[in-house]
Amino acid sequence: VTAHPHPHDRPAASVRAEALEALLTEKGLVKTTVIDGLISRYVNDVGPMNGAKIVAKAWTDGEFRERLLADGSAGVSEFGFSGPQGEHIVVVENTATTHNVVVCTLCSCYPWPLLGLPPTWYKDPAYRSRIVREPRVVLGEMGLALDPSINITVWDSSAENRYFVLPERPAGTEHLSEEDLAALVTREAMVGVAHVGAPA
Amino acid sequence: MTESVTLIDDLAVDGPSAPPRSNGELIFDFPWESRAFGMAVALAEDGAFTHADFQQALIAAIAEWDALGLPVANYRYYECWLSALEHLVHERTSTQIADIDERAENFLARPAGHDHDHDHDHDHHGHHH
């Protein structure tokens, strides 16, 4: 028997979560209905659509794009969105020669108000460590094969800065409305692990 | 919606105006993960701790997991999330970690057939690409 506490010495997380909720409810610190409502709000209402609207606007409005790249927080605030308390949103633009990809190596900092909840892979230790060391390989494994001539910049999100990728507008979308453009933009593209595909 | 310090800041959500999108991604692998998420957000919205407090606790919990040197496949983000939450609840309320474990043991001793999900051991990790 070791003197050091080990996670497996404790009951499984699933049961501890249930126990914690029971204790907190009894103490009047949380309400089950409030938790239900919060889960529903984040699962159902907040997806990557806010970010997609910003991207579509930047593609169709050059002055907005300039403002957004100069000050991401101010740019997204024009839409009524804001970053988590005290954090800056920094927008980085993909071009024909530069590709940007976002990670949080320490935990899972993520621009929630723009992209909803982070996907599972974003929180994976493998992604968090490998995307920094070998971004081209990891992106290739995720289905994004980049030409060797394209420079890759990896941005490490933190409590201070949340990065957000402005992807390249796909060819053949000149006729699309802002709304139709927004529908093309995926969360993966705004983290920088995918391109935005042309409309089907 | 409110100007209070929140774990995840209040969001301007203008409704499901766009057609449904197929992200195809499980946000929570198991129901308990969403409960742990909801508890942390609720407590933060009530001011039990700040966003920065939680973030620090989460970073510490993940670093602790990293230090165990376990296979990466065993990693479960929401277990670290729960550890961080337990730590802050212990620090900020009169709740002891032992109280949580004791209650959990009581739940585990419930008769078979009780509506409870023991599926936490399944591995649903991996890139969805």
mmCIF file of C-alpha atoms in Angstrom:
data_model
loop_
_atom_site.group_PDB
_atom_site.id
_atom_site.type_symbol
_atom_site.label_atom_id
_atom_site.label_comp_id
_atom_site.label_asym_id
_atom_site.label_seq_id
_atom_site.Cartn_x
_atom_site.Cartn_y
_atom_site.Cartn_z
ATOM 1 C CA VAL A 1 0.000 0.000 0.000
ATOM 2 C CA THR A 2 1.469 3.300 -1.064
ATOM 3 C CA ALA A 3 1.294 6.439 1.007
ATOM 4 C CA HIS A 4 0.467 8.486 -2.039
ATOM 5 C CA PRO A 5 -3.141 8.880 -3.013
ATOM 6 C CA HIS A 6 -3.883 7.264 -6.322
ATOM 7 C CA PRO A 7 -6.990 8.022 -8.386
ATOM 8 C CA HIS A 8 -7.962 4.362 -8.450
ATOM 9 C CA ASP A 9 -8.236 4.306 -4.681
ATOM 10 C CA ARG A 10 -11.319 6.464 -4.969
ATOM 11 C CA PRO A 11 -14.716 5.481 -6.290
ATOM 12 C CA ALA A 12 -15.226 5.853 -10.028
ATOM 13 C CA ALA A 13 -15.738 9.386 -11.317
ATOM 14 C CA SER A 14 -19.248 8.579 -12.529
ATOM 15 C CA VAL A 15 -20.374 7.750 -8.980
ATOM 16 C CA ARG A 16 -18.411 10.584 -7.398
ATOM 17 C CA ALA A 17 -20.104 13.056 -9.725
ATOM 18 C CA GLU A 18 -23.479 11.729 -8.619
ATOM 19 C CA ALA A 19 -22.430 11.883 -4.964
ATOM 20 C CA LEU A 20 -21.127 15.422 -5.348
ATOM 21 C CA GLU A 21 -24.350 16.583 -6.953
ATOM 22 C CA ALA A 22 -26.355 14.987 -4.126
ATOM 23 C CA LEU A 23 -24.211 16.685 -1.460
ATOM 24 C CA LEU A 24 -24.268 20.077 -3.165
ATOM 25 C CA THR A 25 -28.021 19.849 -3.659
ATOM 26 C CA GLU A 26 -28.572 18.992 0.003
ATOM 27 C CA LYS A 27 -26.468 21.977 1.031
ATOM 28 C CA GLY A 28 -28.507 24.191 -1.292
ATOM 29 C CA LEU A 29 -25.427 25.090 -3.326
ATOM 30 C CA VAL A 30 -26.762 23.841 -6.641
ATOM 31 C CA LYS A 31 -30.167 23.004 -8.044
ATOM 32 C CA THR A 32 -30.669 20.022 -10.318
ATOM 33 C CA THR A 33 -32.962 22.034 -12.571
ATOM 34 C CA VAL A 34 -30.335 24.757 -12.964
ATOM 35 C CA ILE A 35 -27.733 22.175 -13.980
ATOM 36 C CA ASP A 36 -30.190 20.639 -16.442
ATOM 37 C CA GLY A 37 -30.771 24.057 -17.982
ATOM 38 C CA LEU A 38 -27.071 24.845 -18.259
ATOM 39 C CA ILE A 39 -26.307 21.534 -19.931
ATOM 40 C CA SER A 40 -29.130 22.025 -22.370
ATOM 41 C CA ARG A 41 -27.979 25.544 -23.144
ATOM 42 C CA TYR A 42 -24.425 24.508 -23.926
ATOM 43 C CA VAL A 43 -25.291 21.310 -25.731
ATOM 44 C CA ASN A 44 -28.113 22.630 -27.857
ATOM 45 C CA ASP A 45 -27.768 26.350 -28.244
ATOM 46 C CA VAL A 46 -24.083 27.063 -28.528
ATOM 47 C CA GLY A 47 -22.313 25.546 -31.457
ATOM 48 C CA PRO A 48 -19.788 26.843 -33.901
ATOM 49 C CA MET A 49 -22.380 29.016 -35.621
ATOM 50 C CA ASN A 50 -21.301 32.223 -33.930
ATOM 51 C CA GLY A 51 -17.776 31.777 -35.221
ATOM 52 C CA ALA A 52 -19.036 30.781 -38.664
ATOM 53 C CA LYS A 53 -21.012 34.015 -38.953
ATOM 54 C CA ILE A 54 -17.901 36.011 -38.145
ATOM 55 C CA VAL A 55 -15.895 34.190 -40.783
ATOM 56 C CA ALA A 56 -18.581 34.754 -43.422
ATOM 57 C CA LYS A 57 -18.735 38.437 -42.556
ATOM 58 C CA ALA A 58 -14.954 38.747 -42.806
ATOM 59 C CA TRP A 59 -15.027 37.072 -46.231
ATOM 60 C CA THR A 60 -17.629 39.474 -47.563
ATOM 61 C CA ASP A 61 -16.697 42.725 -45.824
ATOM 62 C CA GLY A 62 -13.079 43.762 -46.220
ATOM 63 C CA GLU A 63 -13.283 46.546 -43.663
ATOM 64 C CA PHE A 64 -14.719 44.200 -41.056
ATOM 65 C CA ARG A 65 -11.927 41.738 -41.861
ATOM 66 C CA GLU A 66 -9.326 44.433 -41.191
ATOM 67 C CA ARG A 67 -10.935 45.380 -37.893
ATOM 68 C CA LEU A 68 -11.223 41.730 -36.874
ATOM 69 C CA LEU A 69 -7.569 40.980 -37.587
ATOM 70 C CA ALA A 70 -6.438 44.173 -35.840
ATOM 71 C CA ASP A 71 -8.465 43.443 -32.687
ATOM 72 C CA GLY A 72 -10.314 40.140 -32.508
ATOM 73 C CA SER A 73 -12.193 40.924 -29.308
ATOM 74 C CA ALA A 74 -13.470 44.220 -30.701
ATOM 75 C CA GLY A 75 -14.361 42.572 -34.010
ATOM 76 C CA VAL A 76 -16.454 39.818 -32.481
ATOM 77 C CA SER A 77 -18.062 42.281 -30.081
ATOM 78 C CA GLU A 78 -19.639 43.929 -33.132
ATOM 79 C CA PHE A 79 -21.728 40.758 -33.287
ATOM 80 C CA GLY A 80 -22.536 40.934 -29.591
ATOM 81 C CA PHE A 81 -20.210 38.042 -28.802
ATOM 82 C CA SER A 82 -17.523 38.258 -26.190
ATOM 83 C CA GLY A 83 -14.709 36.111 -24.956
ATOM 84 C CA PRO A 84 -14.706 34.520 -21.546
ATOM 85 C CA GLN A 85 -14.033 36.999 -18.750
ATOM 86 C CA GLY A 86 -10.845 38.950 -19.163
ATOM 87 C CA GLU A 87 -9.620 37.095 -22.204
ATOM 88 C CA HIS A 88 -8.708 38.365 -25.620
ATOM 89 C CA ILE A 89 -9.779 36.797 -28.847
ATOM 90 C CA VAL A 90 -6.992 36.867 -31.395
ATOM 91 C CA VAL A 91 -7.899 36.133 -35.003
ATOM 92 C CA VAL A 92 -5.204 34.621 -37.215
ATOM 93 C CA GLU A 93 -5.710 34.452 -40.970
ATOM 94 C CA ASN A 94 -4.896 31.538 -43.251
ATOM 95 C CA THR A 95 -3.435 32.489 -46.607
ATOM 96 C CA ALA A 96 -2.036 30.713 -49.634
ATOM 97 C CA THR A 97 1.342 30.561 -47.886
ATOM 98 C CA THR A 98 0.511 30.363 -44.172
ATOM 99 C CA HIS A 99 -1.641 27.936 -42.251
ATOM 100 C CA ASN A 100 -2.595 28.541 -38.627
ATOM 101 C CA VAL A 101 -3.662 25.903 -36.130
ATOM 102 C CA VAL A 102 -4.754 26.333 -32.509
ATOM 103 C CA VAL A 103 -4.044 24.222 -29.444
ATOM 104 C CA CYS A 104 -4.054 24.657 -25.692
ATOM 105 C CA THR A 105 -1.078 22.705 -24.430
ATOM 106 C CA LEU A 106 -1.878 23.262 -20.741
ATOM 107 C CA CYS A 107 -5.539 22.354 -20.648
ATOM 108 C CA SER A 108 -8.326 23.150 -23.053
ATOM 109 C CA CYS A 109 -8.613 26.920 -23.469
ATOM 110 C CA TYR A 110 -10.994 27.445 -26.329
ATOM 111 C CA PRO A 111 -13.100 30.334 -27.652
ATOM 112 C CA TRP A 112 -16.339 28.908 -26.265
ATOM 113 C CA PRO A 113 -18.623 31.798 -27.149
ATOM 114 C CA LEU A 114 -17.632 31.454 -30.795
ATOM 115 C CA LEU A 115 -17.212 27.717 -31.218
ATOM 116 C CA GLY A 116 -19.323 26.133 -28.485
ATOM 117 C CA LEU A 117 -17.830 23.312 -26.467
ATOM 118 C CA PRO A 118 -14.454 21.949 -27.524
ATOM 119 C CA PRO A 119 -14.439 18.656 -29.412
ATOM 120 C CA THR A 120 -13.033 15.579 -27.702
ATOM 121 C CA TRP A 121 -9.849 15.485 -29.744
ATOM 122 C CA TYR A 122 -8.978 19.072 -28.799
ATOM 123 C CA LYS A 123 -8.671 17.952 -25.169
ATOM 124 C CA ASP A 124 -6.674 14.849 -25.988
ATOM 125 C CA PRO A 125 -3.119 14.766 -24.547
ATOM 126 C CA ALA A 126 -1.906 13.400 -27.881
ATOM 127 C CA TYR A 127 -3.233 16.383 -29.818
ATOM 128 C CA ARG A 128 -2.046 18.841 -27.171
ATOM 129 C CA SER A 129 1.546 17.647 -27.317
ATOM 130 C CA ARG A 130 1.965 16.433 -30.879
ATOM 131 C CA ILE A 131 0.453 19.367 -32.763
ATOM 132 C CA VAL A 132 3.294 21.513 -31.414
ATOM 133 C CA ARG A 133 6.068 19.043 -32.234
ATOM 134 C CA GLU A 134 4.881 17.771 -35.586
ATOM 135 C CA PRO A 135 1.955 19.852 -36.809
ATOM 136 C CA ARG A 136 2.252 18.762 -40.441
ATOM 137 C CA VAL A 137 2.065 15.092 -39.491
ATOM 138 C CA VAL A 138 -0.854 15.545 -37.097
ATOM 139 C CA LEU A 139 -2.797 17.663 -39.582
ATOM 140 C CA GLY A 140 -2.176 15.012 -42.229
ATOM 141 C CA GLU A 141 -3.550 12.359 -39.897
ATOM 142 C CA MET A 142 -6.609 14.507 -39.366
ATOM 143 C CA GLY A 143 -7.166 14.662 -43.106
ATOM 144 C CA LEU A 144 -5.510 17.974 -43.919
ATOM 145 C CA ALA A 145 -2.547 17.417 -46.226
ATOM 146 C CA LEU A 146 -0.690 20.699 -46.630
ATOM 147 C CA ASP A 147 1.801 21.416 -49.364
ATOM 148 C CA PRO A 148 5.360 21.466 -47.963
ATOM 149 C CA SER A 149 5.694 25.062 -49.176
ATOM 150 C CA ILE A 150 2.984 26.235 -46.771
ATOM 151 C CA ASN A 151 4.260 27.484 -43.437
ATOM 152 C CA ILE A 152 2.410 26.244 -40.364
ATOM 153 C CA THR A 153 2.058 28.395 -37.275
ATOM 154 C CA VAL A 154 0.807 26.758 -34.071
ATOM 155 C CA TRP A 155 -0.910 29.074 -31.608
ATOM 156 C CA ASP A 156 -1.039 28.025 -27.952
ATOM 157 C CA SER A 157 -4.183 29.343 -26.288
ATOM 158 C CA SER A 158 -3.971 30.513 -22.719
ATOM 159 C CA ALA A 159 -5.939 32.290 -20.070
ATOM 160 C CA GLU A 160 -4.963 35.561 -21.770
ATOM 161 C CA ASN A 161 -5.434 34.803 -25.446
ATOM 162 C CA ARG A 162 -7.893 32.603 -27.265
ATOM 163 C CA TYR A 163 -6.976 32.082 -30.886
ATOM 164 C CA PHE A 164 -9.445 31.739 -33.673
ATOM 165 C CA VAL A 165 -8.538 30.876 -37.255
ATOM 166 C CA LEU A 166 -9.977 32.819 -40.167
ATOM 167 C CA PRO A 167 -9.909 30.140 -42.859
ATOM 168 C CA GLU A 168 -9.489 30.763 -46.576
ATOM 169 C CA ARG A 169 -12.657 31.305 -48.551
ATOM 170 C CA PRO A 170 -13.097 28.387 -50.933
ATOM 171 C CA ALA A 171 -13.074 29.005 -54.672
ATOM 172 C CA GLY A 172 -16.399 28.987 -56.436
ATOM 173 C CA THR A 173 -18.299 30.718 -53.633
ATOM 174 C CA GLU A 174 -18.416 34.214 -55.135
ATOM 175 C CA HIS A 175 -22.170 33.975 -55.702
ATOM 176 C CA LEU A 176 -23.023 32.830 -52.171
ATOM 177 C CA SER A 177 -24.747 34.984 -49.576
ATOM 178 C CA GLU A 178 -23.186 35.602 -46.193
ATOM 179 C CA GLU A 179 -25.655 33.161 -44.659
ATOM 180 C CA ASP A 180 -24.840 30.435 -47.165
ATOM 181 C CA LEU A 181 -21.143 31.024 -46.638
ATOM 182 C CA ALA A 182 -21.551 30.678 -42.872
ATOM 183 C CA ALA A 183 -23.154 27.281 -43.390
ATOM 184 C CA LEU A 184 -19.935 26.046 -45.036
ATOM 185 C CA VAL A 185 -17.664 26.981 -42.139
ATOM 186 C CA THR A 186 -16.909 24.184 -39.706
ATOM 187 C CA ARG A 187 -15.519 24.238 -36.207
ATOM 188 C CA GLU A 188 -12.525 22.242 -37.463
ATOM 189 C CA ALA A 189 -11.719 24.986 -39.970
ATOM 190 C CA MET A 190 -11.799 27.634 -37.230
ATOM 191 C CA VAL A 191 -9.392 25.614 -35.072
ATOM 192 C CA GLY A 192 -7.214 25.138 -38.147
ATOM 193 C CA VAL A 193 -7.357 21.378 -38.612
ATOM 194 C CA ALA A 194 -9.393 21.516 -41.826
ATOM 195 C CA HIS A 195 -10.053 23.681 -44.866
ATOM 196 C CA VAL A 196 -13.468 25.027 -45.676
ATOM 197 C CA GLY A 197 -14.788 22.918 -48.510
ATOM 198 C CA ALA A 198 -16.508 24.287 -51.600
ATOM 199 C CA PRO A 199 -20.286 23.879 -51.647
ATOM 200 C CA ALA A 200 -21.467 20.467 -52.747
ATOM 201 C CA MET B 1 -27.684 37.550 -19.575
ATOM 202 C CA THR B 2 -25.890 38.400 -16.358
ATOM 203 C CA GLU B 3 -22.753 40.374 -15.726
ATOM 204 C CA SER B 4 -21.485 38.013 -13.042
ATOM 205 C CA VAL B 5 -18.162 36.270 -13.328
ATOM 206 C CA THR B 6 -18.930 33.028 -15.049
ATOM 207 C CA LEU B 7 -16.971 29.944 -15.870
ATOM 208 C CA ILE B 8 -17.903 30.389 -19.461
ATOM 209 C CA ASP B 9 -19.002 33.870 -20.129
ATOM 210 C CA ASP B 10 -22.574 34.564 -20.956
ATOM 211 C CA LEU B 11 -23.259 34.118 -24.562
ATOM 212 C CA ALA B 12 -25.217 36.100 -27.051
ATOM 213 C CA VAL B 13 -27.184 33.327 -28.651
ATOM 214 C CA ASP B 14 -29.589 34.448 -31.288
ATOM 215 C CA GLY B 15 -31.424 31.184 -31.618
ATOM 216 C CA PRO B 16 -31.286 28.289 -34.027
ATOM 217 C CA SER B 17 -31.593 30.484 -37.100
ATOM 218 C CA ALA B 18 -29.298 28.361 -39.210
ATOM 219 C CA PRO B 19 -30.018 24.863 -40.460
ATOM 220 C CA PRO B 20 -28.757 22.089 -38.202
ATOM 221 C CA ARG B 21 -25.103 21.337 -38.700
ATOM 222 C CA SER B 22 -23.607 17.895 -38.710
ATOM 223 C CA ASN B 23 -20.648 18.115 -36.398
ATOM 224 C CA GLY B 24 -21.170 14.507 -35.467
ATOM 225 C CA GLU B 25 -19.094 14.974 -32.361
ATOM 226 C CA LEU B 26 -20.011 13.636 -28.939
ATOM 227 C CA ILE B 27 -19.670 16.541 -26.604
ATOM 228 C CA PHE B 28 -19.962 14.410 -23.504
ATOM 229 C CA ASP B 29 -19.091 10.751 -23.649
ATOM 230 C CA PHE B 30 -21.228 9.935 -20.605
ATOM 231 C CA PRO B 31 -24.053 11.622 -18.742
ATOM 232 C CA TRP B 32 -21.993 12.099 -15.579
ATOM 233 C CA GLU B 33 -19.552 14.246 -17.544
ATOM 234 C CA SER B 34 -22.310 16.664 -18.427
ATOM 235 C CA ARG B 35 -23.392 16.732 -14.755
ATOM 236 C CA ALA B 36 -19.833 17.579 -13.683
ATOM 237 C CA PHE B 37 -19.713 20.267 -16.347
ATOM 238 C CA GLY B 38 -23.075 21.698 -15.266
ATOM 239 C CA MET B 39 -22.153 21.736 -11.575
ATOM 240 C CA ALA B 40 -18.973 23.692 -12.253
ATOM 241 C CA VAL B 41 -20.752 26.223 -14.448
ATOM 242 C CA ALA B 42 -23.568 26.618 -11.907
ATOM 243 C CA LEU B 43 -21.192 27.141 -8.983
ATOM 244 C CA ALA B 44 -19.110 29.604 -10.962
ATOM 245 C CA GLU B 45 -22.218 31.536 -11.973
ATOM 246 C CA ASP B 46 -23.190 31.693 -8.304
ATOM 247 C CA GLY B 47 -19.784 33.092 -7.456
ATOM 248 C CA ALA B 48 -18.564 30.072 -5.492
ATOM 249 C CA PHE B 49 -15.325 30.419 -7.430
ATOM 250 C CA THR B 50 -14.079 32.401 -10.377
ATOM 251 C CA HIS B 51 -13.342 31.272 -13.861
ATOM 252 C CA ALA B 52 -9.639 31.753 -13.168
ATOM 253 C CA ASP B 53 -9.876 29.627 -10.002
ATOM 254 C CA PHE B 54 -11.428 26.800 -11.914
ATOM 255 C CA GLN B 55 -8.976 27.049 -14.738
ATOM 256 C CA GLN B 56 -6.050 26.869 -12.326
ATOM 257 C CA ALA B 57 -7.572 23.879 -10.562
ATOM 258 C CA LEU B 58 -8.149 22.171 -13.898
ATOM 259 C CA ILE B 59 -4.598 22.800 -15.057
ATOM 260 C CA ALA B 60 -3.347 21.362 -11.752
ATOM 261 C CA ALA B 61 -5.571 18.290 -12.059
ATOM 262 C CA ILE B 62 -4.388 17.642 -15.607
ATOM 263 C CA ALA B 63 -0.758 18.123 -14.595
ATOM 264 C CA GLU B 64 -1.334 15.645 -11.779
ATOM 265 C CA TRP B 65 -2.700 13.154 -14.263
ATOM 266 C CA ASP B 66 0.234 13.729 -16.604
ATOM 267 C CA ALA B 67 2.606 13.074 -13.702
ATOM 268 C CA LEU B 68 1.103 9.629 -13.135
ATOM 269 C CA GLY B 69 2.642 8.531 -16.427
ATOM 270 C CA LEU B 70 -0.345 6.410 -17.393
ATOM 271 C CA PRO B 71 -0.996 5.438 -21.004
ATOM 272 C CA VAL B 72 -2.547 8.318 -22.913
ATOM 273 C CA ALA B 73 -5.449 6.060 -23.896
ATOM 274 C CA ASN B 74 -6.534 6.076 -20.237
ATOM 275 C CA TYR B 75 -6.895 9.833 -20.184
ATOM 276 C CA ARG B 76 -10.321 11.159 -19.433
ATOM 277 C CA TYR B 77 -10.650 14.920 -19.539
ATOM 278 C CA TYR B 78 -13.776 15.019 -17.415
ATOM 279 C CA GLU B 79 -12.138 12.995 -14.649
ATOM 280 C CA CYS B 80 -9.641 15.828 -14.352
ATOM 281 C CA TRP B 81 -12.529 18.277 -14.548
ATOM 282 C CA LEU B 82 -14.262 16.462 -11.674
ATOM 283 C CA SER B 83 -11.072 16.389 -9.591
ATOM 284 C CA ALA B 84 -10.699 20.140 -10.068
ATOM 285 C CA LEU B 85 -14.315 20.655 -9.085
ATOM 286 C CA GLU B 86 -13.983 18.477 -5.973
ATOM 287 C CA HIS B 87 -10.873 20.376 -4.975
ATOM 288 C CA LEU B 88 -12.615 23.755 -5.236
ATOM 289 C CA VAL B 89 -15.791 22.536 -3.541
ATOM 290 C CA HIS B 90 -13.672 21.257 -0.666
ATOM 291 C CA GLU B 91 -11.757 24.522 -0.498
ATOM 292 C CA ARG B 92 -14.787 26.822 -0.717
ATOM 293 C CA THR B 93 -17.545 24.905 1.078
ATOM 294 C CA SER B 94 -17.646 22.716 4.142
ATOM 295 C CA THR B 95 -17.625 19.611 1.949
ATOM 296 C CA GLN B 96 -14.872 17.086 2.606
ATOM 297 C CA ILE B 97 -13.456 14.854 -0.112
ATOM 298 C CA ALA B 98 -14.142 11.952 2.250
ATOM 299 C CA ASP B 99 -17.831 12.959 2.325
ATOM 300 C CA ILE B 100 -17.968 12.641 -1.440
ATOM 301 C CA ASP B 101 -16.282 9.243 -1.378
ATOM 302 C CA GLU B 102 -18.510 8.025 1.428
ATOM 303 C CA ARG B 103 -21.649 9.035 -0.429
ATOM 304 C CA ALA B 104 -20.302 7.424 -3.588
ATOM 305 C CA GLU B 105 -19.609 4.183 -1.697
ATOM 306 C CA ASN B 106 -23.173 4.265 -0.427
ATOM 307 C CA PHE B 107 -24.439 4.658 -3.969
ATOM 308 C CA LEU B 108 -22.277 1.758 -5.111
ATOM 309 C CA ALA B 109 -23.798 -0.410 -2.377
ATOM 310 C CA ARG B 110 -27.259 0.118 -3.805
ATOM 311 C CA PRO B 111 -29.085 -3.045 -4.746
ATOM 312 C CA ALA B 112 -28.641 -4.264 -8.299
ATOM 313 C CA GLY B 113 -31.289 -3.011 -10.655
ATOM 314 C CA HIS B 114 -31.082 0.516 -9.355
ATOM 315 C CA ASP B 115 -31.064 2.927 -12.215
ATOM 316 C CA HIS B 116 -27.412 3.691 -12.423
ATOM 317 C CA ASP B 117 -24.932 3.729 -15.218
ATOM 318 C CA HIS B 118 -21.587 1.979 -14.743
ATOM 319 C CA ASP B 119 -20.255 2.595 -18.195
ATOM 320 C CA HIS B 120 -17.356 4.850 -17.331
ATOM 321 C CA ASP B 121 -14.705 2.333 -18.325
ATOM 322 C CA HIS B 122 -15.483 2.257 -22.005
ATOM 323 C CA ASP B 123 -13.038 4.016 -24.199
ATOM 324 C CA HIS B 124 -14.631 6.494 -26.536
ATOM 325 C CA HIS B 125 -11.560 8.522 -27.218
ATOM 326 C CA GLY B 126 -10.027 9.109 -30.557
ATOM 327 C CA HIS B 127 -10.145 11.544 -33.362
ATOM 328 C CA HIS B 128 -13.432 11.769 -35.105
ATOM 329 C CA HIS B 129 -12.057 12.341 -38.537
#
